[in-house]
């Protein structure tokens, strides 16, 4: 059997995609929609997945930490706290986003763009790994 005839461990009724060679962590031949048609697309999707996972981990840690330390940091800096009376961080669901300055969101967008632009300068390096 050639590589195209090997069945996926994840979906045994489908063929293992040729570009997935088992060298990446968790590679068990799962690509039912054929997103990884070639190595360049596989690399781009892999990099995007890693970036999104890192951002999700920061958010998962940052949300509860902001609720724990907001009042303490605000009082130390002589600022009004962002959390509400129930110690909930500002969110779309609790209506607290109006407390956050648009200048903050502009700064966040600018910083995120700068970090991503820096990452794009490194993509073509020989030893680059996301």
XYZ file of C-alpha atoms in Angstrom:
130
model
C 0.000 0.000 0.000
C 1.156 3.530 -0.766
C 0.728 6.428 1.672
C -2.572 7.425 0.038
C -4.051 3.997 0.781
C -3.383 4.105 4.522
C -6.530 4.752 6.539
C -6.730 7.571 9.072
C -6.593 6.574 12.735
C -9.044 9.368 13.543
C -11.561 8.462 10.839
C -10.878 4.870 9.752
C -13.257 5.109 6.784
C -11.178 7.911 5.187
C -7.734 7.883 3.650
C -4.777 9.406 5.468
C -3.910 12.742 3.747
C -0.561 12.494 1.963
C 0.820 15.744 3.398
C 0.271 14.557 6.975
C 3.261 12.332 7.648
C 2.893 11.792 11.398
C 5.809 14.051 12.392
C 3.657 16.722 14.060
C 2.222 16.266 17.529
C -1.234 14.742 17.428
C -1.075 13.858 13.745
C -3.360 10.862 13.297
C -4.507 11.687 9.785
C -7.483 13.865 10.728
C -8.277 16.244 7.870
C -11.756 15.335 6.619
C -12.206 18.633 4.726
C -8.752 18.456 3.065
C -7.551 21.787 4.416
C -3.952 20.560 4.284
C -3.853 20.073 0.534
C -0.153 20.992 0.424
C 2.630 21.719 2.898
C 2.322 25.512 2.616
C -1.370 25.457 3.561
C -0.701 22.957 6.343
C 2.005 25.251 7.749
C -0.303 28.304 7.603
C -3.177 26.494 9.302
C -0.844 25.045 11.919
C 0.582 28.477 12.687
C -2.907 30.006 12.940
C -4.029 27.214 15.269
C -1.038 27.738 17.545
C -1.598 31.519 17.654
C -5.273 31.089 18.482
C -4.499 28.508 21.162
C -1.971 30.823 22.814
C -4.441 33.704 22.755
C -7.142 31.487 24.282
C -4.765 30.427 27.064
C -3.972 34.070 27.855
C -7.686 34.905 27.935
C -8.498 31.914 30.130
C -5.919 33.068 32.656
C -6.480 36.809 32.270
C -10.239 36.884 32.799
C -10.304 35.453 36.348
C -7.076 37.258 37.274
C -8.594 40.575 36.233
C -11.583 39.914 38.476
C -9.313 39.001 41.391
C -6.845 41.877 41.190
C -8.698 44.775 39.519
C -9.890 46.509 42.678
C -6.520 46.091 44.401
C -4.564 47.453 41.428
C -7.029 50.282 40.862
C -6.838 51.429 44.481
C -3.033 51.233 44.438
C -2.965 53.425 41.314
C -5.764 55.718 42.581
C -8.086 54.767 39.695
C -11.689 53.641 39.524
C -12.016 49.853 39.259
C -13.431 48.298 36.098
C -15.172 45.388 37.817
C -18.796 45.878 38.849
C -20.260 45.448 42.332
C -20.359 41.652 41.867
C -16.633 41.632 40.919
C -17.387 40.783 37.283
C -14.979 41.987 34.612
C -16.450 44.229 31.885
C -18.030 42.117 29.162
C -20.557 42.350 26.384
C -23.005 40.266 28.415
C -22.956 42.397 31.561
C -22.853 45.774 29.825
C -19.515 46.806 31.288
C -17.639 47.518 28.063
C -18.768 51.149 28.160
C -16.318 51.692 31.029
C -13.350 50.867 28.801
C -11.892 53.767 26.841
C -11.788 53.505 23.015
C -8.144 54.596 23.306
C -7.465 51.342 25.173
C -8.999 49.270 22.367
C -6.973 51.247 19.814
C -3.793 50.550 21.795
C -4.652 46.841 22.060
C -5.276 46.655 18.306
C -2.023 48.487 17.586
C -0.017 46.216 19.894
C -1.585 43.047 18.458
C -0.869 44.265 14.920
C 2.746 45.008 15.820
C 3.234 41.563 17.369
C 1.693 39.880 14.318
C 3.740 42.011 11.908
C 6.901 41.035 13.776
C 5.890 37.378 13.483
C 5.375 37.790 9.744
C 8.963 39.020 9.388
C 10.179 35.758 10.966
C 8.078 33.334 8.873
C 10.601 33.186 6.043
C 13.547 32.466 8.336
C 15.145 29.082 7.745
C 14.705 27.815 11.313
C 11.236 29.313 11.940
C 8.795 27.216 13.924
C 5.576 28.762 15.301
